[in-house]
PDB file of C-alpha atoms in Angstrom:
ATOM      1  CA  UNK A   1      33.238  14.902-103.289  1.00  0.00           C
ATOM      2  CA  UNK A   2      35.191  17.658-100.967  1.00  0.00           C
ATOM      3  CA  UNK A   3      33.498  17.137 -97.053  1.00  0.00           C
ATOM      4  CA  UNK A   4      32.076  21.123 -97.418  1.00  0.00           C
ATOM      5  CA  UNK A   5      29.921  19.736-100.858  1.00  0.00           C
ATOM      6  CA  UNK A   6      29.286  16.611 -99.448  1.00  0.00           C
ATOM      7  CA  UNK A   7      27.956  18.512 -95.978  1.00  0.00           C
ATOM      8  CA  UNK A   8      25.734  21.387 -97.864  1.00  0.00           C
ATOM      9  CA  UNK A   9      24.587  18.270-100.519  1.00  0.00           C
ATOM     10  CA  UNK A  10      24.000  16.392 -97.714  1.00  0.00           C
ATOM     11  CA  UNK A  11      21.605  19.406 -95.947  1.00  0.00           C
ATOM     12  CA  UNK A  12      19.214  20.223 -99.232  1.00  0.00           C
ATOM     13  CA  UNK A  13      18.455  16.172 -99.465  1.00  0.00           C
ATOM     14  CA  UNK A  14      16.790  16.392 -95.861  1.00  0.00           C
ATOM     15  CA  UNK A  15      15.224  20.041 -96.789  1.00  0.00           C
ATOM     16  CA  UNK A  16      17.510  23.120 -95.711  1.00  0.00           C
ATOM     17  CA  UNK A  17      16.764  26.575 -97.551  1.00  0.00           C
ATOM     18  CA  UNK A  18      20.145  26.428 -99.781  1.00  0.00           C
ATOM     19  CA  UNK A  19      19.773  29.481-101.798  1.00  0.00           C
ATOM     20  CA  UNK A  20      23.037  29.910-104.783  1.00  0.00           C
ATOM     21  CA  UNK A  21      23.999  32.789-102.635  1.00  0.00           C
ATOM     22  CA  UNK A  22      24.683  31.163 -99.297  1.00  0.00           C
ATOM     23  CA  UNK A  23      26.125  27.696-101.174  1.00  0.00           C
ATOM     24  CA  UNK A  24      28.189  29.999-102.381  1.00  0.00           C
ATOM     25  CA  UNK A  25      29.297  31.471 -99.082  1.00  0.00           C
ATOM     26  CA  UNK A  26      29.866  27.905 -97.939  1.00  0.00           C
ATOM     27  CA  UNK A  27      32.304  27.446-100.229  1.00  0.00           C
ATOM     28  CA  UNK A  28      33.640  30.782-100.476  1.00  0.00           C
ATOM     29  CA  UNK A  29      34.403  30.122 -96.583  1.00  0.00           C
ATOM     30  CA  UNK A  30      36.851  27.423 -95.308  1.00  0.00           C
ATOM     31  CA  UNK A  31      35.652  26.649 -91.298  1.00  0.00           C
ATOM     32  CA  UNK A  32      39.453  26.263 -90.524  1.00  0.00           C
ATOM     33  CA  UNK A  33      40.359  29.637 -90.452  1.00  0.00           C
ATOM     34  CA  UNK A  34      37.749  30.188 -87.469  1.00  0.00           C
ATOM     35  CA  UNK A  35      38.399  27.075 -85.016  1.00  0.00           C
ATOM     36  CA  UNK A  36      41.834  25.205 -84.344  1.00  0.00           C
ATOM     37  CA  UNK A  37      39.133  21.925 -82.496  1.00  0.00           C
ATOM     38  CA  UNK A  38      38.563  19.554 -85.962  1.00  0.00           C
ATOM     39  CA  UNK A  39      36.290  19.802 -87.984  1.00  0.00           C
ATOM     40  CA  UNK A  40      34.961  15.677 -87.645  1.00  0.00           C
ATOM     41  CA  UNK A  41      31.674  17.685 -85.522  1.00  0.00           C
ATOM     42  CA  UNK A  42      30.959  20.336 -88.538  1.00  0.00           C
ATOM     43  CA  UNK A  43      31.264  17.981 -91.173  1.00  0.00           C
ATOM     44  CA  UNK A  44      28.090  15.804 -89.548  1.00  0.00           C
ATOM     45  CA  UNK A  45      25.834  18.913 -89.403  1.00  0.00           C
ATOM     46  CA  UNK A  46      27.139  19.633 -85.137  1.00  0.00           C
ATOM     47  CA  UNK A  47      28.981  23.331 -83.540  1.00  0.00           C
ATOM     48  CA  UNK A  48      31.671  22.473 -83.617  1.00  0.00           C
ATOM     49  CA  UNK A  49      33.967  24.080 -80.894  1.00  0.00           C
ATOM     50  CA  UNK A  50      36.327  27.068 -81.469  1.00  0.00           C
ATOM     51  CA  UNK A  51      37.572  28.202 -77.788  1.00  0.00           C
ATOM     52  CA  UNK A  52      37.218  27.440 -74.199  1.00  0.00           C
ATOM     53  CA  UNK A  53      37.090  29.455 -71.605  1.00  0.00           C
ATOM     54  CA  UNK A  54      39.406  29.498 -67.906  1.00  0.00           C
ATOM     55  CA  UNK A  55      35.776  28.092 -66.813  1.00  0.00           C
ATOM     56  CA  UNK A  56      35.733  26.161 -69.169  1.00  0.00           C
ATOM     57  CA  UNK A  57      33.564  26.397 -70.506  1.00  0.00           C
ATOM     58  CA  UNK A  58      33.122  25.669 -74.119  1.00  0.00           C
ATOM     59  CA  UNK A  59      32.295  29.037 -76.833  1.00  0.00           C
ATOM     60  CA  UNK A  60      31.006  26.886 -80.522  1.00  0.00           C
ATOM     61  CA  UNK A  61      30.200  28.170 -84.486  1.00  0.00           C
ATOM     62  CA  UNK A  62      26.547  26.531 -84.357  1.00  0.00           C
ATOM     63  CA  UNK A  63      25.298  23.380 -86.323  1.00  0.00           C
ATOM     64  CA  UNK A  64      25.787  24.272 -90.506  1.00  0.00           C
ATOM     65  CA  UNK A  65      22.117  23.479 -90.639  1.00  0.00           C
ATOM     66  CA  UNK A  66      21.648  26.905 -88.350  1.00  0.00           C
ATOM     67  CA  UNK A  67      23.709  28.706 -89.684  1.00  0.00           C
ATOM     68  CA  UNK A  68      21.337  28.226 -92.769  1.00  0.00           C
ATOM     69  CA  UNK A  69      18.632  29.247 -91.333  1.00  0.00           C
ATOM     70  CA  UNK A  70      20.151  32.369 -89.341  1.00  0.00           C
ATOM     71  CA  UNK A  71      20.670  33.451 -93.517  1.00  0.00           C
ATOM     72  CA  UNK A  72      18.036  32.088 -95.380  1.00  0.00           C
ATOM     73  CA  UNK A  73      15.619  33.590 -92.645  1.00  0.00           C
ATOM     74  CA  UNK A  74      17.333  36.925 -93.042  1.00  0.00           C
ATOM     75  CA  UNK A  75      16.860  37.522 -96.159  1.00  0.00           C
ATOM     76  CA  UNK A  76      20.238  39.225 -96.105  1.00  0.00           C
ATOM     77  CA  UNK A  77      20.806  39.869 -99.853  1.00  0.00           C
ATOM     78  CA  UNK A  78      24.207  42.056-101.603  1.00  0.00           C
ATOM     79  CA  UNK A  79      24.968  45.170-100.411  1.00  0.00           C
ATOM     80  CA  UNK A  80      23.213  44.903 -97.422  1.00  0.00           C
ATOM     81  CA  UNK A  81      23.831  46.634 -93.568  1.00  0.00           C
ATOM     82  CA  UNK A  82      23.847  44.040 -90.935  1.00  0.00           C
ATOM     83  CA  UNK A  83      24.987  43.490 -87.193  1.00  0.00           C
ATOM     84  CA  UNK A  84      25.251  40.355 -85.464  1.00  0.00           C
ATOM     85  CA  UNK A  85      24.877  39.779 -82.371  1.00  0.00           C
ATOM     86  CA  UNK A  86      27.085  36.919 -80.800  1.00  0.00           C
ATOM     87  CA  UNK A  87      30.614  36.537 -82.154  1.00  0.00           C
ATOM     88  CA  UNK A  88      30.041  32.205 -83.539  1.00  0.00           C
ATOM     89  CA  UNK A  89      33.516  32.108 -83.965  1.00  0.00           C
ATOM     90  CA  UNK A  90      33.481  35.148 -86.952  1.00  0.00           C
ATOM     91  CA  UNK A  91      32.315  32.049 -89.767  1.00  0.00           C
ATOM     92  CA  UNK A  92      29.090  33.869 -89.783  1.00  0.00           C
ATOM     93  CA  UNK A  93      30.621  36.862 -89.933  1.00  0.00           C
ATOM     94  CA  UNK A  94      32.258  35.976 -92.339  1.00  0.00           C
ATOM     95  CA  UNK A  95      29.793  34.085 -94.794  1.00  0.00           C
ATOM     96  CA  UNK A  96      27.927  37.279 -94.633  1.00  0.00           C
ATOM     97  CA  UNK A  97      30.820  39.618 -95.313  1.00  0.00           C
ATOM     98  CA  UNK A  98      30.876  37.499 -98.676  1.00  0.00           C
ATOM     99  CA  UNK A  99      26.873  37.774 -99.401  1.00  0.00           C
ATOM    100  CA  UNK A 100      26.796  41.684 -98.344  1.00  0.00           C
ATOM    101  CA  UNK A 101      29.845  41.597-100.867  1.00  0.00           C
ATOM    102  CA  UNK A 102      32.374  45.739-100.828  1.00  0.00           C
ATOM    103  CA  UNK A 103      28.659  47.369-100.506  1.00  0.00           C
ATOM    104  CA  UNK A 104      27.348  46.227 -97.539  1.00  0.00           C
ATOM    105  CA  UNK A 105      28.452  47.087 -94.089  1.00  0.00           C
ATOM    106  CA  UNK A 106      28.590  44.717 -91.306  1.00  0.00           C
ATOM    107  CA  UNK A 107      29.509  45.192 -87.604  1.00  0.00           C
ATOM    108  CA  UNK A 108      29.456  42.157 -85.154  1.00  0.00           C
ATOM    109  CA  UNK A 109      29.427  42.864 -80.924  1.00  0.00           C
ATOM    110  CA  UNK A 110      29.927  40.288 -78.503  1.00  0.00           C
ATOM    111  CA  UNK A 111      29.971  40.975 -75.004  1.00  0.00           C
ATOM    112  CA  UNK A 112      34.135  38.968 -74.140  1.00  0.00           C
ATOM    113  CA  UNK A 113      37.010  40.103 -74.146  1.00  0.00           C
ATOM    114  CA  UNK A 114      38.760  36.604 -74.875  1.00  0.00           C
ATOM    115  CA  UNK A 115      36.428  35.614 -77.697  1.00  0.00           C
ATOM    116  CA  UNK A 116      36.736  39.568 -79.560  1.00  0.00           C
ATOM    117  CA  UNK A 117      39.613  38.693 -78.660  1.00  0.00           C
ATOM    118  CA  UNK A 118      39.686  35.695 -81.156  1.00  0.00           C
ATOM    119  CA  UNK A 119      37.211  37.232 -83.266  1.00  0.00           C
ATOM    120  CA  UNK A 120      39.688  39.553 -84.607  1.00  0.00           C
ATOM    121  CA  UNK A 121      42.374  37.473 -85.180  1.00  0.00           C
ATOM    122  CA  UNK A 122      40.852  35.273 -87.277  1.00  0.00           C
ATOM    123  CA  UNK A 123      38.685  37.815 -88.876  1.00  0.00           C
ATOM    124  CA  UNK A 124      42.055  40.278 -89.521  1.00  0.00           C
ATOM    125  CA  UNK A 125      43.298  36.669 -91.399  1.00  0.00           C
ATOM    126  CA  UNK A 126      40.311  35.954 -93.269  1.00  0.00           C
ATOM    127  CA  UNK A 127      40.183  39.342 -95.435  1.00  0.00           C
ATOM    128  CA  UNK A 128      43.789  39.287 -96.324  1.00  0.00           C
ATOM    129  CA  UNK A 129      43.715  35.791 -96.797  1.00  0.00           C
ATOM    130  CA  UNK A 130      40.482  36.421 -99.184  1.00  0.00           C
ATOM    131  CA  UNK A 131      40.645  39.918-100.157  1.00  0.00           C
ATOM    132  CA  UNK A 132      37.046  41.030 -98.787  1.00  0.00           C
ATOM    133  CA  UNK A 133      36.380  44.174 -96.778  1.00  0.00           C
ATOM    134  CA  UNK A 134      37.247  44.406 -93.786  1.00  0.00           C
ATOM    135  CA  UNK A 135      35.066  43.814 -90.566  1.00  0.00           C
ATOM    136  CA  UNK A 136      33.820  46.117 -87.808  1.00  0.00           C
ATOM    137  CA  UNK A 137      34.041  44.097 -84.084  1.00  0.00           C
ATOM    138  CA  UNK A 138      33.349  45.616 -81.030  1.00  0.00           C
ATOM    139  CA  UNK A 139      33.278  44.091 -77.613  1.00  0.00           C
ATOM    140  CA  UNK A 140      29.698  45.293 -75.657  1.00  0.00           C
ATOM    141  CA  UNK A 141      28.796  44.696 -72.200  1.00  0.00           C
ATOM    142  CA  UNK A 142      25.047  43.942 -72.731  1.00  0.00           C
ATOM    143  CA  UNK A 143      22.098  45.322 -74.668  1.00  0.00           C
ATOM    144  CA  UNK A 144      20.241  47.505 -73.221  1.00  0.00           C
ATOM    145  CA  UNK A 145      21.596  50.406 -74.013  1.00  0.00           C
ATOM    146  CA  UNK A 146      21.811  50.765 -78.540  1.00  0.00           C
ATOM    147  CA  UNK A 147      25.647  49.882 -79.195  1.00  0.00           C
ATOM    148  CA  UNK A 148      27.784  52.890 -80.641  1.00  0.00           C
ATOM    149  CA  UNK A 149      28.802  52.968 -83.942  1.00  0.00           C
ATOM    150  CA  UNK A 150      26.104  50.977 -85.622  1.00  0.00           C
ATOM    151  CA  UNK A 151      25.830  50.921 -90.316  1.00  0.00           C
ATOM    152  CA  UNK A 152      23.788  53.544 -91.766  1.00  0.00           C
ATOM    153  CA  UNK A 153      20.790  52.308 -92.846  1.00  0.00           C
ATOM    154  CA  UNK A 154      20.819  48.840 -90.796  1.00  0.00           C
ATOM    155  CA  UNK A 155      19.446  45.930 -92.714  1.00  0.00           C
ATOM    156  CA  UNK A 156      19.789  43.299 -91.079  1.00  0.00           C
ATOM    157  CA  UNK A 157      20.398  42.498 -87.461  1.00  0.00           C
ATOM    158  CA  UNK A 158      20.888  37.989 -86.157  1.00  0.00           C
ATOM    159  CA  UNK A 159      21.121  37.862 -82.172  1.00  0.00           C
ATOM    160  CA  UNK A 160      23.316  34.522 -82.055  1.00  0.00           C
ATOM    161  CA  UNK A 161      22.108  34.593 -78.087  1.00  0.00           C
ATOM    162  CA  UNK A 162      18.768  33.677 -75.792  1.00  0.00           C
ATOM    163  CA  UNK A 163      17.257  36.976 -75.161  1.00  0.00           C
ATOM    164  CA  UNK A 164      12.972  37.436 -73.496  1.00  0.00           C
ATOM    165  CA  UNK A 165      12.210  40.223 -75.301  1.00  0.00           C
ATOM    166  CA  UNK A 166      13.938  42.776 -78.195  1.00  0.00           C
ATOM    167  CA  UNK A 167      15.357  46.086 -76.813  1.00  0.00           C
ATOM    168  CA  UNK A 168      13.724  49.316 -77.162  1.00  0.00           C
ATOM    169  CA  UNK A 169      16.206  50.551 -79.137  1.00  0.00           C
ATOM    170  CA  UNK A 170      16.006  47.651 -82.095  1.00  0.00           C
ATOM    171  CA  UNK A 171      13.304  48.961 -83.492  1.00  0.00           C
ATOM    172  CA  UNK A 172      14.411  52.756 -83.752  1.00  0.00           C
ATOM    173  CA  UNK A 173      17.647  51.557 -85.587  1.00  0.00           C
ATOM    174  CA  UNK A 174      16.186  49.330 -88.229  1.00  0.00           C
ATOM    175  CA  UNK A 175      15.176  51.309 -91.287  1.00  0.00           C
ATOM    176  CA  UNK A 176      11.667  50.159 -93.173  1.00  0.00           C
ATOM    177  CA  UNK A 177      11.601  46.340 -94.276  1.00  0.00           C
ATOM    178  CA  UNK A 178      14.061  45.035 -91.198  1.00  0.00           C
ATOM    179  CA  UNK A 179      14.665  42.273 -90.207  1.00  0.00           C
ATOM    180  CA  UNK A 180      15.432  40.851 -86.807  1.00  0.00           C
ATOM    181  CA  UNK A 181      16.122  36.820 -86.310  1.00  0.00           C
ATOM    182  CA  UNK A 182      16.525  36.041 -82.462  1.00  0.00           C
ATOM    183  CA  UNK A 183      15.998  33.439 -79.998  1.00  0.00           C
ATOM    184  CA  UNK A 184      13.002  35.060 -77.622  1.00  0.00           C
ATOM    185  CA  UNK A 185      13.060  32.843 -74.241  1.00  0.00           C
ATOM    186  CA  UNK A 186      14.601  31.996 -71.388  1.00  0.00           C
ATOM    187  CA  UNK A 187      17.788  29.670 -70.339  1.00  0.00           C
ATOM    188  CA  UNK A 188      15.571  26.336 -70.636  1.00  0.00           C
ATOM    189  CA  UNK A 189      14.711  27.408 -73.938  1.00  0.00           C
ATOM    190  CA  UNK A 190      14.078  29.544 -76.474  1.00  0.00           C
ATOM    191  CA  UNK A 191      11.600  30.219 -80.053  1.00  0.00           C
ATOM    192  CA  UNK A 192      13.930  31.669 -83.034  1.00  0.00           C
ATOM    193  CA  UNK A 193      11.266  34.699 -84.129  1.00  0.00           C
ATOM    194  CA  UNK A 194      11.862  36.181 -86.880  1.00  0.00           C
ATOM    195  CA  UNK A 195      10.459  40.025 -87.089  1.00  0.00           C
ATOM    196  CA  UNK A 196      10.246  42.259 -89.579  1.00  0.00           C
ATOM    197  CA  UNK A 197       9.503  45.991 -89.711  1.00  0.00           C
ATOM    198  CA  UNK A 198       6.873  46.988 -92.785  1.00  0.00           C
ATOM    199  CA  UNK A 199       5.593  50.101 -93.647  1.00  0.00           C
ATOM    200  CA  UNK A 200       4.684  51.406 -89.375  1.00  0.00           C
ATOM    201  CA  UNK A 201       4.183  47.714 -88.169  1.00  0.00           C
ATOM    202  CA  UNK A 202       5.314  44.904 -86.443  1.00  0.00           C
ATOM    203  CA  UNK A 203       5.335  41.243 -87.933  1.00  0.00           C
ATOM    204  CA  UNK A 204       6.785  38.408 -85.703  1.00  0.00           C
ATOM    205  CA  UNK A 205       7.507  35.114 -87.372  1.00  0.00           C
ATOM    206  CA  UNK A 206       8.129  32.166 -85.253  1.00  0.00           C
ATOM    207  CA  UNK A 207      10.136  29.691 -87.285  1.00  0.00           C
ATOM    208  CA  UNK A 208      11.551  27.075 -84.672  1.00  0.00           C
ATOM    209  CA  UNK A 209      12.575  25.327 -80.590  1.00  0.00           C
ATOM    210  CA  UNK A 210      15.719  26.265 -79.892  1.00  0.00           C
ATOM    211  CA  UNK A 211      18.367  26.529 -77.140  1.00  0.00           C
ATOM    212  CA  UNK A 212      20.839  28.813 -76.995  1.00  0.00           C
ATOM    213  CA  UNK A 213      22.440  30.092 -73.995  1.00  0.00           C
ATOM    214  CA  UNK A 214      22.530  33.843 -72.946  1.00  0.00           C
ATOM    215  CA  UNK A 215      23.177  36.769 -74.401  1.00  0.00           C
ATOM    216  CA  UNK A 216      24.300  38.666 -71.944  1.00  0.00           C
ATOM    217  CA  UNK A 217      27.237  38.075 -69.611  1.00  0.00           C
ATOM    218  CA  UNK A 218      25.912  37.488 -66.166  1.00  0.00           C
ATOM    219  CA  UNK A 219      25.378  40.310 -63.899  1.00  0.00           C
ATOM    220  CA  UNK A 220      26.962  38.000 -60.713  1.00  0.00           C
ATOM    221  CA  UNK A 221      28.831  40.403 -58.546  1.00  0.00           C
ATOM    222  CA  UNK A 222      30.815  39.312 -55.061  1.00  0.00           C
ATOM    223  CA  UNK A 223      27.810  38.549 -52.411  1.00  0.00           C
ATOM    224  CA  UNK A 224      26.331  35.893 -55.520  1.00  0.00           C
ATOM    225  CA  UNK A 225      29.723  34.502 -55.582  1.00  0.00           C
ATOM    226  CA  UNK A 226      29.571  34.040 -51.522  1.00  0.00           C
ATOM    227  CA  UNK A 227      25.669  33.047 -50.998  1.00  0.00           C
ATOM    228  CA  UNK A 228      26.794  30.030 -53.878  1.00  0.00           C
ATOM    229  CA  UNK A 229      29.898  28.719 -52.214  1.00  0.00           C
ATOM    230  CA  UNK A 230      27.436  29.142 -48.768  1.00  0.00           C
ATOM    231  CA  UNK A 231      24.871  26.724 -50.402  1.00  0.00           C
ATOM    232  CA  UNK A 232      26.259  24.247 -51.956  1.00  0.00           C
ATOM    233  CA  UNK A 233      28.455  24.250 -48.496  1.00  0.00           C
ATOM    234  CA  UNK A 234      25.560  23.913 -46.396  1.00  0.00           C
ATOM    235  CA  UNK A 235      24.548  20.459 -49.100  1.00  0.00           C
ATOM    236  CA  UNK A 236      28.125  19.888 -48.699  1.00  0.00           C
ATOM    237  CA  UNK A 237      27.676  19.612 -43.850  1.00  0.00           C
ATOM    238  CA  UNK A 238      25.033  17.773 -44.720  1.00  0.00           C
ATOM    239  CA  UNK A 239      26.434  15.126 -47.138  1.00  0.00           C
ATOM    240  CA  UNK A 240      29.492  15.124 -44.563  1.00  0.00           C
ATOM    241  CA  UNK A 241      26.805  13.883 -42.030  1.00  0.00           C
ATOM    242  CA  UNK A 242      24.984  11.045 -44.431  1.00  0.00           C
ATOM    243  CA  UNK A 243      28.345   9.414 -45.026  1.00  0.00           C
ATOM    244  CA  UNK A 244      28.949   9.991 -41.113  1.00  0.00           C
ATOM    245  CA  UNK A 245      32.700  11.293 -42.054  1.00  0.00           C
ATOM    246  CA  UNK A 246      31.036  14.729 -39.931  1.00  0.00           C
ATOM    247  CA  UNK A 247      29.938  14.438 -35.995  1.00  0.00           C
ATOM    248  CA  UNK A 248      26.572  16.509 -35.400  1.00  0.00           C
ATOM    249  CA  UNK A 249      28.967  18.906 -33.029  1.00  0.00           C
ATOM    250  CA  UNK A 250      31.288  19.643 -35.984  1.00  0.00           C
ATOM    251  CA  UNK A 251      28.682  20.428 -38.256  1.00  0.00           C
ATOM    252  CA  UNK A 252      26.702  22.423 -36.204  1.00  0.00           C
ATOM    253  CA  UNK A 253      29.959  24.625 -35.952  1.00  0.00           C
ATOM    254  CA  UNK A 254      29.929  24.977 -39.709  1.00  0.00           C
ATOM    255  CA  UNK A 255      27.162  25.923 -40.443  1.00  0.00           C
ATOM    256  CA  UNK A 256      27.590  28.848 -38.111  1.00  0.00           C
ATOM    257  CA  UNK A 257      30.890  29.248 -39.699  1.00  0.00           C
ATOM    258  CA  UNK A 258      29.032  30.090 -43.565  1.00  0.00           C
ATOM    259  CA  UNK A 259      26.314  32.178 -41.758  1.00  0.00           C
ATOM    260  CA  UNK A 260      28.555  34.383 -40.583  1.00  0.00           C
ATOM    261  CA  UNK A 261      30.625  34.412 -44.298  1.00  0.00           C
ATOM    262  CA  UNK A 262      27.536  34.886 -45.817  1.00  0.00           C
ATOM    263  CA  UNK A 263      26.661  38.374 -43.102  1.00  0.00           C
ATOM    264  CA  UNK A 264      30.757  39.164 -43.479  1.00  0.00           C
ATOM    265  CA  UNK A 265      30.383  39.398 -47.769  1.00  0.00           C
ATOM    266  CA  UNK A 266      27.224  41.966 -46.517  1.00  0.00           C
ATOM    267  CA  UNK A 267      30.383  44.584 -45.097  1.00  0.00           C
ATOM    268  CA  UNK A 268      33.006  43.933 -47.896  1.00  0.00           C
ATOM    269  CA  UNK A 269      33.335  44.114 -51.430  1.00  0.00           C
ATOM    270  CA  UNK A 270      36.729  41.947 -51.651  1.00  0.00           C
ATOM    271  CA  UNK A 271      35.396  38.305 -52.389  1.00  0.00           C
ATOM    272  CA  UNK A 272      38.902  36.847 -52.779  1.00  0.00           C
ATOM    273  CA  UNK A 273      40.268  38.410 -49.474  1.00  0.00           C
ATOM    274  CA  UNK A 274      37.104  37.477 -47.133  1.00  0.00           C
ATOM    275  CA  UNK A 275      37.401  33.909 -48.680  1.00  0.00           C
ATOM    276  CA  UNK A 276      41.528  33.614 -48.041  1.00  0.00           C
ATOM    277  CA  UNK A 277      40.659  34.561 -44.482  1.00  0.00           C
ATOM    278  CA  UNK A 278      37.969  32.086 -43.971  1.00  0.00           C
ATOM    279  CA  UNK A 279      40.081  29.028 -46.377  1.00  0.00           C
ATOM    280  CA  UNK A 280      41.281  27.318 -42.706  1.00  0.00           C
ATOM    281  CA  UNK A 281      37.683  26.011 -42.337  1.00  0.00           C
ATOM    282  CA  UNK A 282      36.879  26.250 -46.029  1.00  0.00           C
ATOM    283  CA  UNK A 283      39.702  23.719 -46.880  1.00  0.00           C
ATOM    284  CA  UNK A 284      37.325  21.486 -44.346  1.00  0.00           C
ATOM    285  CA  UNK A 285      34.448  21.165 -46.657  1.00  0.00           C
ATOM    286  CA  UNK A 286      36.247  20.939 -50.472  1.00  0.00           C
ATOM    287  CA  UNK A 287      36.412  16.679 -50.187  1.00  0.00           C
ATOM    288  CA  UNK A 288      32.618  16.912 -49.678  1.00  0.00           C
ATOM    289  CA  UNK A 289      32.596  19.620 -51.892  1.00  0.00           C
ATOM    290  CA  UNK A 290      33.856  17.584 -54.825  1.00  0.00           C
ATOM    291  CA  UNK A 291      31.601  14.368 -53.470  1.00  0.00           C
ATOM    292  CA  UNK A 292      29.056  16.282 -53.930  1.00  0.00           C
ATOM    293  CA  UNK A 293      29.626  16.659 -57.424  1.00  0.00           C
ATOM    294  CA  UNK A 294      29.978  13.332 -58.129  1.00  0.00           C
ATOM    295  CA  UNK A 295      25.939  13.686 -57.703  1.00  0.00           C
ATOM    296  CA  UNK A 296      23.497  12.942 -60.775  1.00  0.00           C
ATOM    297  CA  UNK A 297      21.603  15.684 -59.595  1.00  0.00           C
ATOM    298  CA  UNK A 298      23.932  18.429 -59.198  1.00  0.00           C
ATOM    299  CA  UNK A 299      24.379  21.233 -61.590  1.00  0.00           C
ATOM    300  CA  UNK A 300      27.173  22.202 -62.857  1.00  0.00           C
ATOM    301  CA  UNK A 301      28.342  25.480 -60.646  1.00  0.00           C
ATOM    302  CA  UNK A 302      30.030  27.114 -62.656  1.00  0.00           C
ATOM    303  CA  UNK A 303      28.977  31.115 -63.647  1.00  0.00           C
ATOM    304  CA  UNK A 304      30.847  30.329 -67.078  1.00  0.00           C
ATOM    305  CA  UNK A 305      28.031  27.966 -68.416  1.00  0.00           C
ATOM    306  CA  UNK A 306      25.547  30.149 -69.304  1.00  0.00           C
ATOM    307  CA  UNK A 307      28.389  33.116 -70.868  1.00  0.00           C
ATOM    308  CA  UNK A 308      29.134  33.312 -74.759  1.00  0.00           C
ATOM    309  CA  UNK A 309      26.118  31.897 -76.046  1.00  0.00           C
ATOM    310  CA  UNK A 310      28.430  28.607 -76.438  1.00  0.00           C
ATOM    311  CA  UNK A 311      25.016  26.151 -77.138  1.00  0.00           C
ATOM    312  CA  UNK A 312      23.688  22.824 -78.344  1.00  0.00           C
ATOM    313  CA  UNK A 313      21.147  24.252 -81.519  1.00  0.00           C
ATOM    314  CA  UNK A 314      18.002  21.951 -81.502  1.00  0.00           C
ATOM    315  CA  UNK A 315      15.653  22.188 -84.277  1.00  0.00           C
ATOM    316  CA  UNK A 316      12.472  19.470 -84.926  1.00  0.00           C
TER     317      UNK A 316
END
């Protein structure tokens, strides 16, 4: 028995809703096309990375059980027009492409340029190898406005990143009996929710508690960056006092400098130049900031950490 058959049999034993069409898609679409990372976690029903950002953020293909849940509850069938929000490495798109066939229409949108580049490469290779229909891919910065070029007669939307509520354009573009799956909630946790548009009314069905990263890129500005550095700098100064590596006079001087840095940020849009100008005294704080990052209650200071749908799937 091969790895995929063993995985799928295990999912069925565990109660996963694995239909014939979903099983055929998994058996036909090989995950190694979509990631260069080892597939050991995937075969154990865990997410597997497909790309790592320069900031160290890892983007994943969802765990197989989660992919099965998304495919089952979206009720995708042959010939459907489908929109996927969030790449998931292209693997979910390839599974859906297999189910809807050449008569279907599929578009994938994602806010990350590196992820979209990865997506185009792997999906083009997969389409060539499998002889399947090409999948349209677009980079979009947010979901506040309707993405251009959506499939005609759109029937299914799968959103793979957390959102607080459905965008207003969703109901306008879905036909009757359209279905949306989306993790609704905040960054700490969501409920995977099924929305069905039936004869002018909306039916909402909560499915499972999950944890997905946000669907949109954070709207950070140069002042956000400076505010973050100033906040961490103040904590580092206080740590320096506790460890007795800073004298009170030097600590007061550094706190004054941090206040001046925040003030200067309001008069310039060039954060890089501003930090370079203040780099001499900021260097005094870096060893303390490194020490601070080792503290058990210190969260990673990385704007990338919540970007592009990286997540651990949690299904009770």
